[in-house]
């Protein structure tokens, strides 16, 4: 199974393939009129894409695809061409969009095409249905400028550890004169144990890890996060990691992969898991198949339930609560797009439904990969992860590429049907290289990170472009994930995360299946949904809630009732608000007793040194001349007298401890009073360091506040 030959013209394979596509696009574009190409791609093709591709591009309904000229000329099952160049009467596409018959008109939903849209299609067919290459200029494919060293290390460290670089780490890198220092930094950070922390939020979202602290709710899982964390920490080969996930072993309640198999209050838990497996590892969307055949994909209801049966090791049937009522199909003015090919209660046997898409089949070659060939669950794991399954390796490559570059070769990453890859040769080359190196995610990451493409300024618009115009001449602009915002706050301020134990039953008195203890978080991914049965306020966890408030503002949700690759990233007033006025950020930026920030202020030899130190810690760069002048002026007044005393810090008088509220005492009459006091203390935060003069310390904290609220703090370079 040889990989595609690497094109000439660049030292790095990734850059060679990217350059080759750009050069070919420029050459093809030069052979057609720019005006004609622009008209087709902005006017005509946009109509076909928006109105037709869902049925005749994303899938081939009626045997017809309209996403290429050759396919449209060939036609579908009727044997008639959809487009007859120069002949409107012989073009079934034109007759179908003109029709006033509800059974004939296309597209079938809504009011049909607008008159101006029909006119554009008619003019295009009448002109011979030209399908020119997209208009591409040198400016469209010109690579962005390389990142400077400071910006590169900040991006790299955030991508591989989930946190910005420490000040000493950044200073060492900037002073290093080794021409190979970037590759050495990549190797060092790939071996950093925080690699697991950086990937945890992603896989928890993609695999819908959804533990609730007490009383199962819809699609509640066990906390299989510990299985995920250990797999990432140990850098398990991806085929082994996915195999162990699908085998559902260990305790479902204390961290085994069996927790993935749970889906509380779901009428068909293993159908939910089949849907997640298909989208996460095969790029196959089965959401509609839960209740009926997909109207816009080739997948059938039986495909999903066949996967569920393989997991369950026995036939399964569609529950009544996930069946489309027969009344839905009665008295319809036209044939429904929704089809149900499974009869109510019809059992579906364990069967692999995706041989054609993946290349993996249930033949003799599969037997040697299994310990128990008769086990349908092990057979499913083998079919998903076998080398013959080319889709599996390509989907994982696409996911890793998107994480680092901001857009995938195939978009959306969880639904490949009808969505061609922007760089099929590069995708295939990376996938075969990935398999040849033992499904090693770190090896794959190094391939991408060492390319020039990754190390450029983030000015890309790949996500908004179609596959033919996606060149990756620059990465996408990316905002920090919610977890990165929280973890960066703690790292830059030098403060460990301070929360309660994430449980409502710390003594373990309830049955194991009814309560969860997730321990005390040290990283943001360790948090969970803090809601409780009937939203009882006396069961709140105010210190953890401070962290959750920031996470939720930036798109995190602890209740993952369904899998997702993308979070809500739209800007909102809540995001700057929670950084500017939230209890977590205001508590962390305080020069509190014995804190790292207080020590930095006490040890600084000059305002300039202090300003530079804090810029490096929070923004991973030295200040500009204007920034240095402004902030050193702010801190200069009173700098020499900032210390009240040079004596060591005396023990700070602490407030008396409060009772811990749990499921078993939260209904006591005084519980609400105790809960309010807990919340008050969480809002107040730690006391200020008494060795610093209050007036000067407050100006220092204003400076730190401005760094946290600088737009660079939450954006990747």
mmCIF file with all atom_site columns, N, CA and C in Angstrom, residues 91-141:
data_model
loop_
_atom_site.group_PDB
_atom_site.id
_atom_site.type_symbol
_atom_site.label_atom_id
_atom_site.label_alt_id
_atom_site.label_comp_id
_atom_site.label_asym_id
_atom_site.label_entity_id
_atom_site.label_seq_id
_atom_site.pdbx_PDB_ins_code
_atom_site.Cartn_x
_atom_site.Cartn_y
_atom_site.Cartn_z
_atom_site.occupancy
_atom_site.B_iso_or_equiv
_atom_site.pdbx_formal_charge
_atom_site.auth_seq_id
_atom_site.auth_comp_id
_atom_site.auth_asym_id
_atom_site.auth_atom_id
_atom_site.pdbx_PDB_model_num
ATOM 1   N N  . UNK A 1 91  ? -32.519 19.146 -20.775 1.00 0.00 ? 91  UNK A N  1
ATOM 2   C CA . UNK A 1 91  ? -31.856 19.184 -19.461 1.00 0.00 ? 91  UNK A CA 1
ATOM 3   C C  . UNK A 1 91  ? -32.890 18.963 -18.369 1.00 0.00 ? 91  UNK A C  1
ATOM 4   N N  . UNK A 1 92  ? -32.873 17.774 -17.746 1.00 0.00 ? 92  UNK A N  1
ATOM 5   C CA . UNK A 1 92  ? -33.867 17.470 -16.709 1.00 0.00 ? 92  UNK A CA 1
ATOM 6   C C  . UNK A 1 92  ? -33.707 18.373 -15.490 1.00 0.00 ? 92  UNK A C  1
ATOM 7   N N  . UNK A 1 93  ? -32.517 18.871 -15.256 1.00 0.00 ? 93  UNK A N  1
ATOM 8   C CA . UNK A 1 93  ? -32.328 19.809 -14.146 1.00 0.00 ? 93  UNK A CA 1
ATOM 9   C C  . UNK A 1 93  ? -33.228 21.022 -14.329 1.00 0.00 ? 93  UNK A C  1
ATOM 10  N N  . UNK A 1 94  ? -33.281 21.562 -15.544 1.00 0.00 ? 94  UNK A N  1
ATOM 11  C CA . UNK A 1 94  ? -34.082 22.754 -15.804 1.00 0.00 ? 94  UNK A CA 1
ATOM 12  C C  . UNK A 1 94  ? -35.566 22.436 -15.704 1.00 0.00 ? 94  UNK A C  1
ATOM 13  N N  . UNK A 1 95  ? -35.985 21.305 -16.282 1.00 0.00 ? 95  UNK A N  1
ATOM 14  C CA . UNK A 1 95  ? -37.412 20.964 -16.236 1.00 0.00 ? 95  UNK A CA 1
ATOM 15  C C  . UNK A 1 95  ? -37.879 20.706 -14.810 1.00 0.00 ? 95  UNK A C  1
ATOM 16  N N  . UNK A 1 96  ? -37.024 20.124 -13.989 1.00 0.00 ? 96  UNK A N  1
ATOM 17  C CA . UNK A 1 96  ? -37.427 19.827 -12.603 1.00 0.00 ? 96  UNK A CA 1
ATOM 18  C C  . UNK A 1 96  ? -37.497 21.094 -11.748 1.00 0.00 ? 96  UNK A C  1
ATOM 19  N N  . UNK A 1 97  ? -36.601 22.033 -11.940 1.00 0.00 ? 97  UNK A N  1
ATOM 20  C CA . UNK A 1 97  ? -36.669 23.253 -11.120 1.00 0.00 ? 97  UNK A CA 1
ATOM 21  C C  . UNK A 1 97  ? -37.792 24.170 -11.601 1.00 0.00 ? 97  UNK A C  1
ATOM 22  N N  . UNK A 1 98  ? -38.208 24.038 -12.896 1.00 0.00 ? 98  UNK A N  1
ATOM 23  C CA . UNK A 1 98  ? -39.319 24.840 -13.430 1.00 0.00 ? 98  UNK A CA 1
ATOM 24  C C  . UNK A 1 98  ? -40.683 24.274 -13.034 1.00 0.00 ? 98  UNK A C  1
ATOM 25  N N  . UNK A 1 99  ? -40.745 22.988 -12.735 1.00 0.00 ? 99  UNK A N  1
ATOM 26  C CA . UNK A 1 99  ? -42.028 22.302 -12.556 1.00 0.00 ? 99  UNK A CA 1
ATOM 27  C C  . UNK A 1 99  ? -42.850 22.913 -11.423 1.00 0.00 ? 99  UNK A C  1
ATOM 28  N N  . UNK A 1 100 ? -44.169 22.908 -11.622 1.00 0.00 ? 100 UNK A N  1
ATOM 29  C CA . UNK A 1 100 ? -45.099 23.347 -10.575 1.00 0.00 ? 100 UNK A CA 1
ATOM 30  C C  . UNK A 1 100 ? -45.767 22.158 -9.895  1.00 0.00 ? 100 UNK A C  1
ATOM 31  N N  . UNK A 1 101 ? -45.432 20.955 -10.329 1.00 0.00 ? 101 UNK A N  1
ATOM 32  C CA . UNK A 1 101 ? -45.969 19.730 -9.724  1.00 0.00 ? 101 UNK A CA 1
ATOM 33  C C  . UNK A 1 101 ? -45.167 19.421 -8.460  1.00 0.00 ? 101 UNK A C  1
ATOM 34  N N  . UNK A 1 102 ? -45.856 19.303 -7.346  1.00 0.00 ? 102 UNK A N  1
ATOM 35  C CA . UNK A 1 102 ? -45.177 19.061 -6.067  1.00 0.00 ? 102 UNK A CA 1
ATOM 36  C C  . UNK A 1 102 ? -44.373 17.776 -6.069  1.00 0.00 ? 102 UNK A C  1
ATOM 37  N N  . UNK A 1 103 ? -44.803 16.792 -6.881  1.00 0.00 ? 103 UNK A N  1
ATOM 38  C CA . UNK A 1 103 ? -44.079 15.524 -6.931  1.00 0.00 ? 103 UNK A CA 1
ATOM 39  C C  . UNK A 1 103 ? -42.852 15.592 -7.831  1.00 0.00 ? 103 UNK A C  1
ATOM 40  N N  . UNK A 1 104 ? -42.818 16.573 -8.717  1.00 0.00 ? 104 UNK A N  1
ATOM 41  C CA . UNK A 1 104 ? -41.734 16.683 -9.688  1.00 0.00 ? 104 UNK A CA 1
ATOM 42  C C  . UNK A 1 104 ? -40.731 17.780 -9.331  1.00 0.00 ? 104 UNK A C  1
ATOM 43  N N  . UNK A 1 105 ? -41.223 18.856 -8.708  1.00 0.00 ? 105 UNK A N  1
ATOM 44  C CA . UNK A 1 105 ? -40.378 20.033 -8.518  1.00 0.00 ? 105 UNK A CA 1
ATOM 45  C C  . UNK A 1 105 ? -39.181 19.755 -7.621  1.00 0.00 ? 105 UNK A C  1
ATOM 46  N N  . UNK A 1 106 ? -38.066 20.340 -8.002  1.00 0.00 ? 106 UNK A N  1
ATOM 47  C CA . UNK A 1 106 ? -36.851 20.289 -7.201  1.00 0.00 ? 106 UNK A CA 1
ATOM 48  C C  . UNK A 1 106 ? -36.345 21.725 -6.994  1.00 0.00 ? 106 UNK A C  1
ATOM 49  N N  . UNK A 1 107 ? -35.794 22.019 -5.822  1.00 0.00 ? 107 UNK A N  1
ATOM 50  C CA . UNK A 1 107 ? -35.692 21.164 -4.640  1.00 0.00 ? 107 UNK A CA 1
ATOM 51  C C  . UNK A 1 107 ? -37.062 20.945 -4.009  1.00 0.00 ? 107 UNK A C  1
ATOM 52  N N  . UNK A 1 108 ? -37.252 19.829 -3.321  1.00 0.00 ? 108 UNK A N  1
ATOM 53  C CA . UNK A 1 108 ? -38.588 19.444 -2.858  1.00 0.00 ? 108 UNK A CA 1
ATOM 54  C C  . UNK A 1 108 ? -39.126 20.281 -1.712  1.00 0.00 ? 108 UNK A C  1
ATOM 55  N N  . UNK A 1 109 ? -38.246 20.906 -0.934  1.00 0.00 ? 109 UNK A N  1
ATOM 56  C CA . UNK A 1 109 ? -38.707 21.655 0.229   1.00 0.00 ? 109 UNK A CA 1
ATOM 57  C C  . UNK A 1 109 ? -38.862 23.133 -0.103  1.00 0.00 ? 109 UNK A C  1
ATOM 58  N N  . UNK A 1 110 ? -39.717 23.802 0.647   1.00 0.00 ? 110 UNK A N  1
ATOM 59  C CA . UNK A 1 110 ? -39.855 25.243 0.514   1.00 0.00 ? 110 UNK A CA 1
ATOM 60  C C  . UNK A 1 110 ? -40.605 25.645 -0.746  1.00 0.00 ? 110 UNK A C  1
ATOM 61  N N  . UNK A 1 111 ? -40.296 26.852 -1.209  1.00 0.00 ? 111 UNK A N  1
ATOM 62  C CA . UNK A 1 111 ? -40.996 27.424 -2.357  1.00 0.00 ? 111 UNK A CA 1
ATOM 63  C C  . UNK A 1 111 ? -40.314 27.118 -3.689  1.00 0.00 ? 111 UNK A C  1
ATOM 64  N N  . UNK A 1 112 ? -39.216 26.388 -3.658  1.00 0.00 ? 112 UNK A N  1
ATOM 65  C CA . UNK A 1 112 ? -38.469 26.148 -4.883  1.00 0.00 ? 112 UNK A CA 1
ATOM 66  C C  . UNK A 1 112 ? -37.495 27.278 -5.157  1.00 0.00 ? 112 UNK A C  1
ATOM 67  N N  . UNK A 1 113 ? -36.868 27.239 -6.319  1.00 0.00 ? 113 UNK A N  1
ATOM 68  C CA . UNK A 1 113 ? -35.897 28.273 -6.663  1.00 0.00 ? 113 UNK A CA 1
ATOM 69  C C  . UNK A 1 113 ? -36.601 29.593 -6.966  1.00 0.00 ? 113 UNK A C  1
ATOM 70  N N  . UNK A 1 114 ? -35.896 30.671 -6.685  1.00 0.00 ? 114 UNK A N  1
ATOM 71  C CA . UNK A 1 114 ? -36.403 31.992 -7.044  1.00 0.00 ? 114 UNK A CA 1
ATOM 72  C C  . UNK A 1 114 ? -36.246 32.192 -8.550  1.00 0.00 ? 114 UNK A C  1
ATOM 73  N N  . UNK A 1 115 ? -37.061 33.072 -9.149  1.00 0.00 ? 115 UNK A N  1
ATOM 74  C CA . UNK A 1 115 ? -36.973 33.297 -10.598 1.00 0.00 ? 115 UNK A CA 1
ATOM 75  C C  . UNK A 1 115 ? -35.566 33.686 -11.061 1.00 0.00 ? 115 UNK A C  1
ATOM 76  N N  . UNK A 1 116 ? -34.891 34.520 -10.281 1.00 0.00 ? 116 UNK A N  1
ATOM 77  C CA . UNK A 1 116 ? -33.547 34.930 -10.692 1.00 0.00 ? 116 UNK A CA 1
ATOM 78  C C  . UNK A 1 116 ? -32.556 33.769 -10.633 1.00 0.00 ? 116 UNK A C  1
ATOM 79  N N  . UNK A 1 117 ? -32.780 32.813 -9.698  1.00 0.00 ? 117 UNK A N  1
ATOM 80  C CA . UNK A 1 117 ? -31.910 31.640 -9.634  1.00 0.00 ? 117 UNK A CA 1
ATOM 81  C C  . UNK A 1 117 ? -32.144 30.728 -10.850 1.00 0.00 ? 117 UNK A C  1
ATOM 82  N N  . UNK A 1 118 ? -33.410 30.526 -11.221 1.00 0.00 ? 118 UNK A N  1
ATOM 83  C CA . UNK A 1 118 ? -33.709 29.711 -12.399 1.00 0.00 ? 118 UNK A CA 1
ATOM 84  C C  . UNK A 1 118 ? -33.116 30.344 -13.657 1.00 0.00 ? 118 UNK A C  1
ATOM 85  N N  . UNK A 1 119 ? -33.188 31.663 -13.744 1.00 0.00 ? 119 UNK A N  1
ATOM 86  C CA . UNK A 1 119 ? -32.638 32.357 -14.908 1.00 0.00 ? 119 UNK A CA 1
ATOM 87  C C  . UNK A 1 119 ? -31.130 32.146 -15.014 1.00 0.00 ? 119 UNK A C  1
ATOM 88  N N  . UNK A 1 120 ? -30.419 32.224 -13.884 1.00 0.00 ? 120 UNK A N  1
ATOM 89  C CA . UNK A 1 120 ? -28.976 32.007 -13.887 1.00 0.00 ? 120 UNK A CA 1
ATOM 90  C C  . UNK A 1 120 ? -28.622 30.600 -14.356 1.00 0.00 ? 120 UNK A C  1
ATOM 91  N N  . UNK A 1 121 ? -29.372 29.588 -13.872 1.00 0.00 ? 121 UNK A N  1
ATOM 92  C CA . UNK A 1 121 ? -29.107 28.212 -14.293 1.00 0.00 ? 121 UNK A CA 1
ATOM 93  C C  . UNK A 1 121 ? -29.391 28.027 -15.790 1.00 0.00 ? 121 UNK A C  1
ATOM 94  N N  . UNK A 1 122 ? -30.482 28.634 -16.265 1.00 0.00 ? 122 UNK A N  1
ATOM 95  C CA . UNK A 1 122 ? -30.823 28.507 -17.679 1.00 0.00 ? 122 UNK A CA 1
ATOM 96  C C  . UNK A 1 122 ? -29.747 29.150 -18.564 1.00 0.00 ? 122 UNK A C  1
ATOM 97  N N  . UNK A 1 123 ? -29.303 30.327 -18.186 1.00 0.00 ? 123 UNK A N  1
ATOM 98  C CA . UNK A 1 123 ? -28.256 30.998 -18.964 1.00 0.00 ? 123 UNK A CA 1
ATOM 99  C C  . UNK A 1 123 ? -26.972 30.176 -18.979 1.00 0.00 ? 123 UNK A C  1
ATOM 100 N N  . UNK A 1 124 ? -26.681 29.555 -17.846 1.00 0.00 ? 124 UNK A N  1
ATOM 101 C CA . UNK A 1 124 ? -25.464 28.736 -17.754 1.00 0.00 ? 124 UNK A CA 1
ATOM 102 C C  . UNK A 1 124 ? -25.549 27.508 -18.668 1.00 0.00 ? 124 UNK A C  1
ATOM 103 N N  . UNK A 1 125 ? -26.677 26.793 -18.645 1.00 0.00 ? 125 UNK A N  1
ATOM 104 C CA . UNK A 1 125 ? -26.853 25.611 -19.494 1.00 0.00 ? 125 UNK A CA 1
ATOM 105 C C  . UNK A 1 125 ? -26.867 26.023 -20.964 1.00 0.00 ? 125 UNK A C  1
ATOM 106 N N  . UNK A 1 126 ? -27.563 27.106 -21.252 1.00 0.00 ? 126 UNK A N  1
ATOM 107 C CA . UNK A 1 126 ? -27.657 27.578 -22.633 1.00 0.00 ? 126 UNK A CA 1
ATOM 108 C C  . UNK A 1 126 ? -26.277 27.946 -23.202 1.00 0.00 ? 126 UNK A C  1
ATOM 109 N N  . UNK A 1 127 ? -25.363 28.392 -22.300 1.00 0.00 ? 127 UNK A N  1
ATOM 110 C CA . UNK A 1 127 ? -24.012 28.768 -22.729 1.00 0.00 ? 127 UNK A CA 1
ATOM 111 C C  . UNK A 1 127 ? -23.078 27.568 -22.829 1.00 0.00 ? 127 UNK A C  1
ATOM 112 N N  . UNK A 1 128 ? -23.616 26.362 -22.639 1.00 0.00 ? 128 UNK A N  1
ATOM 113 C CA . UNK A 1 128 ? -22.785 25.163 -22.755 1.00 0.00 ? 128 UNK A CA 1
ATOM 114 C C  . UNK A 1 128 ? -22.377 24.561 -21.433 1.00 0.00 ? 128 UNK A C  1
ATOM 115 N N  . UNK A 1 129 ? -22.942 25.070 -20.329 1.00 0.00 ? 129 UNK A N  1
ATOM 116 C CA . UNK A 1 129 ? -22.647 24.549 -18.981 1.00 0.00 ? 129 UNK A CA 1
ATOM 117 C C  . UNK A 1 129 ? -21.151 24.477 -18.700 1.00 0.00 ? 129 UNK A C  1
ATOM 118 N N  . UNK A 1 130 ? -20.426 25.577 -18.893 1.00 0.00 ? 130 UNK A N  1
ATOM 119 C CA . UNK A 1 130 ? -18.985 25.538 -18.579 1.00 0.00 ? 130 UNK A CA 1
ATOM 120 C C  . UNK A 1 130 ? -18.759 25.355 -17.083 1.00 0.00 ? 130 UNK A C  1
ATOM 121 N N  . UNK A 1 131 ? -17.725 24.618 -16.756 1.00 0.00 ? 131 UNK A N  1
ATOM 122 C CA . UNK A 1 131 ? -17.394 24.356 -15.344 1.00 0.00 ? 131 UNK A CA 1
ATOM 123 C C  . UNK A 1 131 ? -15.902 24.682 -15.159 1.00 0.00 ? 131 UNK A C  1
ATOM 124 N N  . UNK A 1 132 ? -15.560 25.964 -15.170 1.00 0.00 ? 132 UNK A N  1
ATOM 125 C CA . UNK A 1 132 ? -14.143 26.348 -15.123 1.00 0.00 ? 132 UNK A CA 1
ATOM 126 C C  . UNK A 1 132 ? -13.535 26.117 -13.746 1.00 0.00 ? 132 UNK A C  1
ATOM 127 N N  . UNK A 1 133 ? -12.223 26.060 -13.730 1.00 0.00 ? 133 UNK A N  1
ATOM 128 C CA . UNK A 1 133 ? -11.504 25.973 -12.453 1.00 0.00 ? 133 UNK A CA 1
ATOM 129 C C  . UNK A 1 133 ? -11.746 27.246 -11.656 1.00 0.00 ? 133 UNK A C  1
ATOM 130 N N  . UNK A 1 134 ? -11.652 27.174 -10.321 1.00 0.00 ? 134 UNK A N  1
ATOM 131 C CA . UNK A 1 134 ? -11.864 28.376 -9.509  1.00 0.00 ? 134 UNK A CA 1
ATOM 132 C C  . UNK A 1 134 ? -10.839 29.447 -9.853  1.00 0.00 ? 134 UNK A C  1
ATOM 133 N N  . UNK A 1 135 ? -11.235 30.722 -9.798  1.00 0.00 ? 135 UNK A N  1
ATOM 134 C CA . UNK A 1 135 ? -10.273 31.803 -10.034 1.00 0.00 ? 135 UNK A CA 1
ATOM 135 C C  . UNK A 1 135 ? -9.307  31.912 -8.854  1.00 0.00 ? 135 UNK A C  1
ATOM 136 N N  . UNK A 1 136 ? -8.023  31.771 -9.140  1.00 0.00 ? 136 UNK A N  1
ATOM 137 C CA . UNK A 1 136 ? -6.997  31.804 -8.093  1.00 0.00 ? 136 UNK A CA 1
ATOM 138 C C  . UNK A 1 136 ? -5.883  32.743 -8.533  1.00 0.00 ? 136 UNK A C  1
ATOM 139 N N  . UNK A 1 137 ? -5.486  33.631 -7.632  1.00 0.00 ? 137 UNK A N  1
ATOM 140 C CA . UNK A 1 137 ? -4.370  34.535 -7.907  1.00 0.00 ? 137 UNK A CA 1
ATOM 141 C C  . UNK A 1 137 ? -3.200  34.185 -7.005  1.00 0.00 ? 137 UNK A C  1
ATOM 142 N N  . UNK A 1 138 ? -2.045  34.753 -7.308  1.00 0.00 ? 138 UNK A N  1
ATOM 143 C CA . UNK A 1 138 ? -0.874  34.517 -6.471  1.00 0.00 ? 138 UNK A CA 1
ATOM 144 C C  . UNK A 1 138 ? -1.108  34.998 -5.047  1.00 0.00 ? 138 UNK A C  1
ATOM 145 N N  . UNK A 1 139 ? -1.875  36.071 -4.907  1.00 0.00 ? 139 UNK A N  1
ATOM 146 C CA . UNK A 1 139 ? -2.169  36.580 -3.563  1.00 0.00 ? 139 UNK A CA 1
ATOM 147 C C  . UNK A 1 139 ? -2.993  35.582 -2.752  1.00 0.00 ? 139 UNK A C  1
ATOM 148 N N  . UNK A 1 140 ? -3.836  34.789 -3.454  1.00 0.00 ? 140 UNK A N  1
ATOM 149 C CA . UNK A 1 140 ? -4.687  33.818 -2.755  1.00 0.00 ? 140 UNK A CA 1
ATOM 150 C C  . UNK A 1 140 ? -3.888  32.682 -2.127  1.00 0.00 ? 140 UNK A C  1
ATOM 151 N N  . UNK A 1 141 ? -2.737  32.366 -2.708  1.00 0.00 ? 141 UNK A N  1
ATOM 152 C CA . UNK A 1 141 ? -1.964  31.208 -2.230  1.00 0.00 ? 141 UNK A CA 1
ATOM 153 C C  . UNK A 1 141 ? -0.645  31.617 -1.575  1.00 0.00 ? 141 UNK A C  1
#
